[in-house]
Amino acid sequence: MYLFTSEAVSAGHPDKCADIIADSIVDMLLQRDPDAKVATEVFISGKHIIIGGEVKSKVPVDTAFYEKIAINALKQIGYPEAGFESGETFFPDEAEVHVYVSAQSPDITMGVEKEDHEIGAGDQGMMFGYASSERADYMPSAFSYAREIRDVLYTYALKHPETFGVDMKTEVVMDYETKENFDQCKPQRIAKIIVAIAHNKTVEEKEVKRLVKEIITQNVTFEAGHFDEDAVEFYINNTGRFVQHSPIADSGLTGRKVVCDTYGGYAPIGGGSQSSKDYSKVDRTALYAARWLAKHIVAAGLAKKALVQISYVIAETRPSSVTVDTQHTGLTEMKDETLSQIIADKFPLTPRWITEKFALDQPSKEHFLYADIAAKGQIGYPEYPWEFLDELDWFQSLKA
């Protein structure tokens, strides 16, 4: 066996609650002022929600603005679930919200707001994009299955709050059989599925295990040969009980699930999280651009895998480096250093260019909401603009 494991968490996980509140703030501020600069952090512990950070906006907001966003976000997630009592789950209307938000430092503003409507990088740092030919969506297998299992269980929990809570983790152990298969993007089978899912105290452990297996087998589409129910080892609520859950059972903090947000451990993570930040922060914008580039490289048939790193200097517009690593899976004679330079010459990759390409300053229900992205994951869903293969012809021309 050659095993690789990835994990996903639901919107109801305490860390995700914090991310979703923070990105709901980003959504609301950018909808009021597309030029707003936002960097807020959220910490949830017990019934306390602490919101801190820096904001610059033409539209003034007060403490009630942040309080309302936090409470509404938690209700949208699914709290409180019917059938759960006080002390077992989070009741948003009982929350105590503490707001410590100040103005963005003018020293940062002077480097971000440039002439000619350009944007300087809001911070220094490096970000990574990744793509793999393991699946049609160019995502790695163990991670995608963990997310798909999470999604079907979360959907069931929302419809059946008398049975399950919305706080859950899923994990998939994929067997590639050999290191060569792993390197060449050839997953063989799922070896183990691990689930931790909050449940009503009236639902017995045996029924939880039975129902979770049934939901997975009936609702997740597995590729041929990847799933054999009789051969997969299941670990479901391995402590035997998971009734008390939500932020009252475990504190939540923004930015603590960056691996679940991106590539599930298959690729490096960058210098910071995406949630809580506006589009001038390259932790967000460059991650999207790097994923877009990596996906094009693999989709165009230039390599089986692609890892793209983009780095920035604070207040500068162009990246300080653009690096492509096809991890010895290149399908052409082109060297990685050549491909890196060609991409750097072709695409400006400034925060403004990325923002306009993906309309990052226009979150909406019709386009996308950052809060929804925080709930599901920052990359890998076809409706995200940075998943569109709109430059595929140009990338394919590089094979000539």
Short mmCIF file of C-alpha atoms in Angstrom, two decimals:
data_model
loop_
_atom_site.label_atom_id
_atom_site.label_comp_id
_atom_site.label_asym_id
_atom_site.label_seq_id
_atom_site.Cartn_x
_atom_site.Cartn_y
_atom_site.Cartn_z
CA MET A 1 0.00 0.00 0.00
CA TYR A 2 0.96 3.63 -0.51
CA LEU A 3 -1.53 5.76 1.43
CA PHE A 4 -2.34 9.46 1.35
CA THR A 5 -4.95 11.12 3.58
CA SER A 6 -6.96 14.32 3.24
CA GLU A 7 -9.57 15.97 5.46
CA ALA A 8 -12.55 18.30 5.06
CA VAL A 9 -14.69 20.18 7.57
CA SER A 10 -18.28 21.41 7.34
CA ALA A 11 -19.59 24.95 7.59
CA GLY A 12 -20.68 24.14 11.13
CA HIS A 13 -17.17 23.39 12.34
CA PRO A 14 -16.15 26.14 14.81
CA ASP A 15 -13.16 27.28 12.72
CA LYS A 16 -15.37 27.49 9.65
CA CYS A 17 -17.97 29.45 11.61
CA ALA A 18 -15.26 32.03 12.23
CA ASP A 19 -14.21 32.07 8.56
CA ILE A 20 -17.80 32.44 7.37
CA ILE A 21 -18.51 35.34 9.72
CA ALA A 22 -15.30 37.07 8.60
CA ASP A 23 -16.11 36.61 4.92
CA SER A 24 -19.71 37.72 5.45
CA ILE A 25 -18.18 40.98 6.68
CA VAL A 26 -16.06 41.17 3.50
CA ASP A 27 -19.16 40.55 1.35
CA MET A 28 -21.23 43.24 3.06
CA LEU A 29 -18.49 45.87 3.06
CA LEU A 30 -17.56 45.34 -0.61
CA GLN A 31 -21.22 45.45 -1.62
CA ARG A 32 -21.48 48.86 0.07
CA ASP A 33 -18.07 50.09 -1.07
CA PRO A 34 -16.16 48.12 -3.77
CA ASP A 35 -12.97 49.94 -2.76
CA ALA A 36 -13.22 48.92 0.90
CA LYS A 37 -10.15 47.41 2.53
CA VAL A 38 -10.92 44.62 4.97
CA ALA A 39 -8.86 42.43 7.29
CA THR A 40 -10.94 41.18 10.20
CA GLU A 41 -10.37 38.17 12.41
CA VAL A 42 -13.00 36.22 14.33
CA PHE A 43 -12.62 34.12 17.47
CA ILE A 44 -15.54 32.13 18.89
CA SER A 45 -15.49 30.50 22.31
CA GLY A 46 -18.59 29.39 24.13
CA LYS A 47 -21.23 32.05 23.59
CA HIS A 48 -18.65 34.77 22.89
CA ILE A 49 -17.85 36.03 19.39
CA ILE A 50 -14.86 38.38 19.19
CA ILE A 51 -14.38 40.37 15.98
CA GLY A 52 -11.17 42.36 15.58
CA GLY A 53 -9.04 43.77 12.79
CA GLU A 54 -8.83 46.71 10.44
CA VAL A 55 -11.27 48.20 7.95
CA LYS A 56 -11.18 51.18 5.59
CA SER A 57 -14.50 52.08 3.98
CA LYS A 58 -16.25 55.13 2.57
CA VAL A 59 -19.46 53.89 4.18
CA PRO A 60 -19.37 54.13 7.98
CA VAL A 61 -20.48 51.09 9.98
CA ASP A 62 -21.14 50.63 13.68
CA THR A 63 -20.95 47.81 16.19
CA ALA A 64 -24.50 46.73 15.39
CA PHE A 65 -23.43 46.13 11.77
CA TYR A 66 -20.90 43.50 12.84
CA GLU A 67 -23.21 41.97 15.43
CA LYS A 68 -25.99 41.45 12.91
CA ILE A 69 -23.65 39.87 10.37
CA ALA A 70 -22.26 37.41 12.93
CA ILE A 71 -25.67 36.27 14.17
CA ASN A 72 -27.14 35.94 10.67
CA ALA A 73 -24.11 33.98 9.44
CA LEU A 74 -24.47 31.42 12.21
CA LYS A 75 -28.17 31.02 11.49
CA GLN A 76 -27.41 30.49 7.79
CA ILE A 77 -24.94 27.76 8.74
CA GLY A 78 -27.76 25.93 10.51
CA TYR A 79 -27.49 26.84 14.19
CA PRO A 80 -29.32 25.98 16.36
CA GLU A 81 -30.47 22.58 15.11
CA ALA A 82 -33.91 21.38 16.14
CA GLY A 83 -33.81 18.77 18.87
CA PHE A 84 -30.55 19.94 20.42
CA GLU A 85 -30.70 21.62 23.80
CA SER A 86 -28.80 24.50 25.35
CA GLY A 87 -25.39 23.19 26.27
CA GLU A 88 -25.36 20.83 23.30
CA THR A 89 -25.21 23.31 20.41
CA PHE A 90 -24.84 27.01 19.62
CA PHE A 91 -27.83 29.34 19.91
CA PRO A 92 -26.97 32.49 17.89
CA ASP A 93 -29.55 34.68 19.62
CA GLU A 94 -27.77 34.03 22.93
CA ALA A 95 -24.36 35.06 21.60
CA GLU A 96 -22.38 37.93 23.06
CA VAL A 97 -20.58 39.76 20.26
CA HIS A 98 -17.51 41.86 21.09
CA VAL A 99 -16.23 44.19 18.34
CA TYR A 100 -12.69 45.56 18.23
CA VAL A 101 -12.33 46.85 14.67
CA SER A 102 -10.11 49.84 13.92
CA ALA A 103 -9.13 51.76 10.79
CA GLN A 104 -6.54 50.36 8.40
CA SER A 105 -3.05 51.74 8.97
CA PRO A 106 -2.31 54.70 6.67
CA ASP A 107 1.16 53.20 6.16
CA ILE A 108 -0.49 50.24 4.41
CA THR A 109 -3.02 52.37 2.54
CA MET A 110 -0.32 54.51 0.90
CA GLY A 111 1.27 51.38 -0.56
CA VAL A 112 -1.96 49.74 -1.70
CA GLU A 113 -3.77 52.61 -3.40
CA LYS A 114 -1.78 53.54 -6.49
CA GLU A 115 -2.28 56.00 -9.33
CA ASP A 116 -4.15 54.90 -12.47
CA HIS A 117 -6.47 52.74 -10.36
CA GLU A 118 -3.69 50.17 -9.80
CA ILE A 119 -3.37 48.22 -6.57
CA GLY A 120 -0.15 47.50 -4.72
CA ALA A 121 0.10 44.19 -2.91
CA GLY A 122 -1.44 44.55 0.55
CA ASP A 123 1.31 42.41 2.05
CA GLN A 124 4.41 40.48 1.16
CA GLY A 125 4.24 36.72 0.84
CA MET A 126 4.01 33.69 -1.41
CA MET A 127 0.96 31.75 -2.59
CA PHE A 128 0.57 28.39 -4.30
CA GLY A 129 -1.71 26.98 -6.95
CA TYR A 130 -1.99 23.28 -7.69
CA ALA A 131 -3.69 20.99 -10.17
CA SER A 132 -3.64 17.26 -10.77
CA SER A 133 -4.88 15.01 -13.56
CA GLU A 134 -6.30 12.51 -11.06
CA ARG A 135 -9.85 13.75 -11.70
CA ALA A 136 -11.80 15.64 -14.35
CA ASP A 137 -11.92 18.70 -12.09
CA TYR A 138 -8.10 18.65 -11.77
CA MET A 139 -8.27 18.16 -8.01
CA PRO A 140 -6.54 15.44 -5.94
CA SER A 141 -8.66 12.40 -5.17
CA ALA A 142 -8.54 11.89 -1.40
CA PHE A 143 -9.30 15.55 -0.78
CA SER A 144 -12.16 15.72 -3.27
CA TYR A 145 -13.78 12.60 -1.85
CA ALA A 146 -13.48 14.00 1.68
CA ARG A 147 -15.26 17.16 0.54
CA GLU A 148 -17.95 15.26 -1.35
CA ILE A 149 -18.66 13.05 1.68
CA ARG A 150 -18.81 16.17 3.85
CA ASP A 151 -21.22 17.84 1.44
CA VAL A 152 -23.74 14.99 1.35
CA LEU A 153 -23.66 14.59 5.13
CA TYR A 154 -24.04 18.33 5.70
CA THR A 155 -26.97 18.47 3.26
CA TYR A 156 -28.63 15.61 5.14
CA ALA A 157 -28.02 17.30 8.49
CA LEU A 158 -29.68 20.52 7.30
CA LYS A 159 -32.75 18.54 6.25
CA HIS A 160 -32.78 16.31 9.34
CA PRO A 161 -31.70 18.47 12.30
CA GLU A 162 -33.44 16.09 14.66
CA THR A 163 -30.81 13.49 13.73
CA PHE A 164 -27.51 15.21 12.94
CA GLY A 165 -25.84 18.49 13.85
CA VAL A 166 -24.00 20.63 11.31
CA ASP A 167 -20.57 20.27 12.96
CA MET A 168 -18.59 17.52 11.21
CA LYS A 169 -15.22 16.38 9.86
CA THR A 170 -14.57 13.87 7.13
CA GLU A 171 -11.35 12.15 6.15
CA VAL A 172 -10.42 9.84 3.29
CA VAL A 173 -7.37 7.59 3.08
CA MET A 174 -6.57 6.86 -0.55
CA ASP A 175 -4.41 3.89 -1.51
CA TYR A 176 -2.21 4.51 -4.54
CA GLU A 177 -0.53 1.08 -4.03
CA THR A 178 2.86 2.44 -5.16
CA LYS A 179 4.78 5.70 -4.98
CA GLU A 180 4.98 5.64 -8.76
CA ASN A 181 1.18 5.62 -9.00
CA PHE A 182 1.05 8.58 -6.62
CA ASP A 183 3.58 10.49 -8.69
CA GLN A 184 1.73 9.67 -11.92
CA CYS A 185 -1.76 10.62 -10.59
CA LYS A 186 -3.16 7.08 -10.49
CA PRO A 187 -5.22 6.55 -7.32
CA GLN A 188 -6.32 2.93 -6.93
CA ARG A 189 -8.91 2.66 -4.18
CA ILE A 190 -10.25 4.22 -1.00
CA ALA A 191 -8.80 2.37 1.98
CA LYS A 192 -10.49 4.19 4.87
CA ILE A 193 -13.26 6.71 5.49
CA ILE A 194 -13.31 8.60 8.79
CA VAL A 195 -16.30 10.68 9.88
CA ALA A 196 -16.99 12.69 13.02
CA ILE A 197 -20.57 14.01 12.92
CA ALA A 198 -22.61 15.60 15.69
CA HIS A 199 -25.80 13.70 16.47
CA ASN A 200 -28.86 13.99 18.65
CA LYS A 201 -28.55 12.14 21.95
CA THR A 202 -31.62 10.08 21.08
CA VAL A 203 -29.85 8.52 18.08
CA GLU A 204 -27.91 5.45 19.13
CA GLU A 205 -24.32 4.86 18.04
CA LYS A 206 -25.26 1.85 15.90
CA GLU A 207 -27.86 3.91 14.01
CA VAL A 208 -25.40 6.77 13.45
CA LYS A 209 -22.91 4.39 11.85
CA ARG A 210 -25.56 2.71 9.70
CA LEU A 211 -27.05 5.99 8.51
CA VAL A 212 -23.71 7.64 7.71
CA LYS A 213 -22.66 4.66 5.58
CA GLU A 214 -26.00 4.68 3.80
CA ILE A 215 -25.84 8.41 3.02
CA ILE A 216 -22.30 8.06 1.64
CA THR A 217 -22.94 4.99 -0.51
CA GLN A 218 -26.18 6.34 -1.96
CA ASN A 219 -25.13 9.93 -2.63
CA VAL A 220 -21.40 10.10 -3.44
CA THR A 221 -20.34 9.33 -6.99
CA PHE A 222 -17.13 7.32 -6.84
CA GLU A 223 -14.97 6.69 -9.87
CA ALA A 224 -14.81 3.11 -11.11
CA GLY A 225 -12.84 0.86 -8.78
CA HIS A 226 -12.32 3.45 -6.08
CA PHE A 227 -15.01 2.35 -3.63
CA ASP A 228 -15.86 -1.13 -2.37
CA GLU A 229 -18.12 -0.87 0.67
CA ASP A 230 -17.03 -4.28 1.92
CA ALA A 231 -13.34 -3.48 1.63
CA VAL A 232 -13.31 0.09 2.99
CA GLU A 233 -12.63 0.53 6.70
CA PHE A 234 -15.10 2.97 8.27
CA TYR A 235 -14.39 4.94 11.44
CA ILE A 236 -17.53 6.82 12.41
CA ASN A 237 -17.62 8.83 15.65
CA ASN A 238 -14.76 6.82 17.00
CA THR A 239 -15.23 8.04 20.59
CA GLY A 240 -18.72 6.56 20.49
CA ARG A 241 -20.60 9.82 21.15
CA PHE A 242 -20.66 13.33 19.65
CA VAL A 243 -23.65 15.19 21.08
CA GLN A 244 -22.12 18.38 22.46
CA HIS A 245 -20.66 20.23 19.50
CA SER A 246 -20.37 23.67 17.82
CA PRO A 247 -18.31 26.56 19.25
CA ILE A 248 -19.60 25.81 22.74
CA ALA A 249 -17.65 22.54 22.66
CA ASP A 250 -14.56 23.70 20.75
CA SER A 251 -13.39 27.23 20.02
CA GLY A 252 -13.16 28.54 16.46
CA LEU A 253 -10.64 30.87 14.83
CA THR A 254 -10.27 32.37 11.35
CA GLY A 255 -7.55 30.96 9.14
CA ARG A 256 -7.05 27.69 11.01
CA LYS A 257 -8.32 25.45 8.21
CA VAL A 258 -6.15 26.62 5.31
CA VAL A 259 -5.26 23.04 4.32
CA CYS A 260 -8.96 22.10 4.10
CA ASP A 261 -9.55 25.34 2.18
CA THR A 262 -7.03 24.55 -0.54
CA TYR A 263 -5.50 21.19 -1.55
CA GLY A 264 -5.90 18.90 1.44
CA GLY A 265 -2.17 18.49 2.00
CA TYR A 266 -1.30 17.54 -1.58
CA ALA A 267 0.43 20.89 -2.10
CA PRO A 268 2.10 23.57 0.03
CA ILE A 269 0.06 26.37 1.53
CA GLY A 270 1.00 30.03 1.24
CA GLY A 271 1.83 32.61 3.83
CA GLY A 272 -1.70 33.23 5.04
CA SER A 273 -5.36 32.31 4.85
CA GLN A 274 -7.85 33.71 2.35
CA SER A 275 -10.86 34.29 4.57
CA SER A 276 -11.38 37.70 6.17
CA LYS A 277 -9.44 39.59 3.48
CA ASP A 278 -10.40 41.85 0.59
CA TYR A 279 -8.96 41.51 -2.91
CA SER A 280 -5.96 43.77 -2.25
CA LYS A 281 -4.56 41.03 0.01
CA VAL A 282 -2.55 38.73 -2.23
CA ASP A 283 -3.12 35.82 0.17
CA ARG A 284 -6.52 35.70 -1.49
CA THR A 285 -6.05 37.02 -5.02
CA ALA A 286 -2.79 35.25 -5.81
CA LEU A 287 -4.10 31.91 -4.56
CA TYR A 288 -6.95 32.18 -7.06
CA ALA A 289 -4.62 33.21 -9.88
CA ALA A 290 -2.13 30.45 -9.08
CA ARG A 291 -4.89 27.81 -9.11
CA TRP A 292 -6.15 29.22 -12.43
CA LEU A 293 -2.67 28.92 -13.94
CA ALA A 294 -1.99 25.44 -12.56
CA LYS A 295 -5.35 24.14 -13.79
CA HIS A 296 -4.68 25.46 -17.28
CA ILE A 297 -1.25 23.82 -17.39
CA VAL A 298 -2.68 20.39 -16.60
CA ALA A 299 -5.86 20.79 -18.66
CA ALA A 300 -3.78 21.82 -21.69
CA GLY A 301 -1.79 18.60 -21.47
CA LEU A 302 1.50 20.24 -20.56
CA ALA A 303 1.89 18.11 -17.42
CA LYS A 304 0.06 15.64 -15.19
CA LYS A 305 0.64 17.86 -12.15
CA ALA A 306 1.42 21.54 -11.75
CA LEU A 307 2.46 23.55 -8.73
CA VAL A 308 2.59 27.32 -9.29
CA GLN A 309 4.12 29.72 -6.79
CA ILE A 310 3.54 33.48 -7.02
CA SER A 311 5.21 35.88 -4.59
CA TYR A 312 4.82 39.60 -3.90
CA VAL A 313 6.47 42.52 -2.16
CA ILE A 314 4.16 44.82 -0.20
CA ALA A 315 3.18 47.94 -2.19
CA GLU A 316 4.52 46.51 -5.48
CA THR A 317 2.09 45.63 -8.25
CA ARG A 318 3.87 42.92 -10.26
CA PRO A 319 4.89 39.65 -8.63
CA SER A 320 8.44 39.30 -7.41
CA SER A 321 8.49 35.75 -8.79
CA VAL A 322 6.39 33.28 -10.77
CA THR A 323 7.54 29.66 -10.58
CA VAL A 324 6.10 26.53 -12.19
CA ASP A 325 6.98 23.06 -10.93
CA THR A 326 5.48 20.18 -12.91
CA GLN A 327 6.98 17.70 -10.44
CA HIS A 328 8.66 15.59 -13.14
CA THR A 329 5.33 14.95 -14.89
CA GLY A 330 5.86 17.26 -17.88
CA LEU A 331 4.38 15.99 -21.15
CA THR A 332 6.40 18.23 -23.49
CA GLU A 333 10.05 19.09 -23.99
CA MET A 334 9.54 22.51 -22.37
CA LYS A 335 11.49 23.02 -19.16
CA ASP A 336 9.75 24.35 -16.06
CA GLU A 337 11.96 27.45 -16.00
CA THR A 338 10.94 28.29 -19.58
CA LEU A 339 7.24 27.81 -18.82
CA SER A 340 7.61 29.97 -15.71
CA GLN A 341 9.06 32.85 -17.74
CA ILE A 342 6.50 32.55 -20.54
CA ILE A 343 3.63 32.75 -18.04
CA ALA A 344 5.21 35.67 -16.19
CA ASP A 345 5.58 37.55 -19.49
CA LYS A 346 2.04 36.77 -20.67
CA PHE A 347 -0.02 37.56 -17.58
CA PRO A 348 0.50 40.72 -15.47
CA LEU A 349 -0.76 39.01 -12.29
CA THR A 350 -1.10 42.34 -10.49
CA PRO A 351 -3.75 42.52 -7.77
CA ARG A 352 -5.79 44.80 -10.04
CA TRP A 353 -5.50 42.46 -13.04
CA ILE A 354 -6.55 39.45 -10.95
CA THR A 355 -9.37 41.42 -9.32
CA GLU A 356 -10.83 42.53 -12.65
CA LYS A 357 -10.41 39.13 -14.28
CA PHE A 358 -12.39 37.36 -11.57
CA ALA A 359 -14.54 40.34 -10.47
CA LEU A 360 -13.26 39.96 -6.92
CA ASP A 361 -14.59 43.40 -5.95
CA GLN A 362 -18.18 42.43 -6.85
CA PRO A 363 -19.37 39.67 -4.50
CA SER A 364 -23.07 38.93 -4.98
CA LYS A 365 -25.54 36.06 -4.95
CA GLU A 366 -25.48 36.07 -8.76
CA HIS A 367 -21.66 36.01 -9.02
CA PHE A 368 -20.25 34.51 -5.84
CA LEU A 369 -20.17 35.30 -2.14
CA TYR A 370 -16.98 34.99 -0.16
CA ALA A 371 -18.98 33.51 2.73
CA ASP A 372 -20.11 30.64 0.49
CA ILE A 373 -16.54 30.06 -0.65
CA ALA A 374 -15.39 29.99 2.98
CA ALA A 375 -18.00 27.32 3.69
CA LYS A 376 -17.10 25.02 0.80
CA GLY A 377 -13.43 25.68 0.07
CA GLN A 378 -11.40 28.26 -1.80
CA ILE A 379 -10.81 26.26 -4.97
CA GLY A 380 -12.10 23.29 -6.94
CA TYR A 381 -15.77 24.16 -7.55
CA PRO A 382 -16.64 24.75 -11.24
CA GLU A 383 -18.75 27.86 -10.60
CA TYR A 384 -15.80 29.82 -9.21
CA PRO A 385 -14.41 32.25 -11.83
CA TRP A 386 -10.82 31.11 -11.16
CA GLU A 387 -11.84 27.59 -12.22
CA PHE A 388 -12.83 28.68 -15.75
CA LEU A 389 -10.52 27.39 -18.51
CA ASP A 390 -10.88 30.54 -20.58
CA GLU A 391 -7.25 30.64 -21.79
CA LEU A 392 -7.00 26.97 -22.68
CA ASP A 393 -6.28 27.59 -26.37
CA TRP A 394 -3.23 29.73 -25.53
CA PHE A 395 -1.85 27.16 -23.11
CA GLN A 396 -2.40 24.37 -25.62
CA SER A 397 -0.48 26.38 -28.21
CA LEU A 398 2.62 26.02 -26.03
CA LYS A 399 2.76 22.33 -26.98
CA ALA A 400 3.51 23.22 -30.60
#
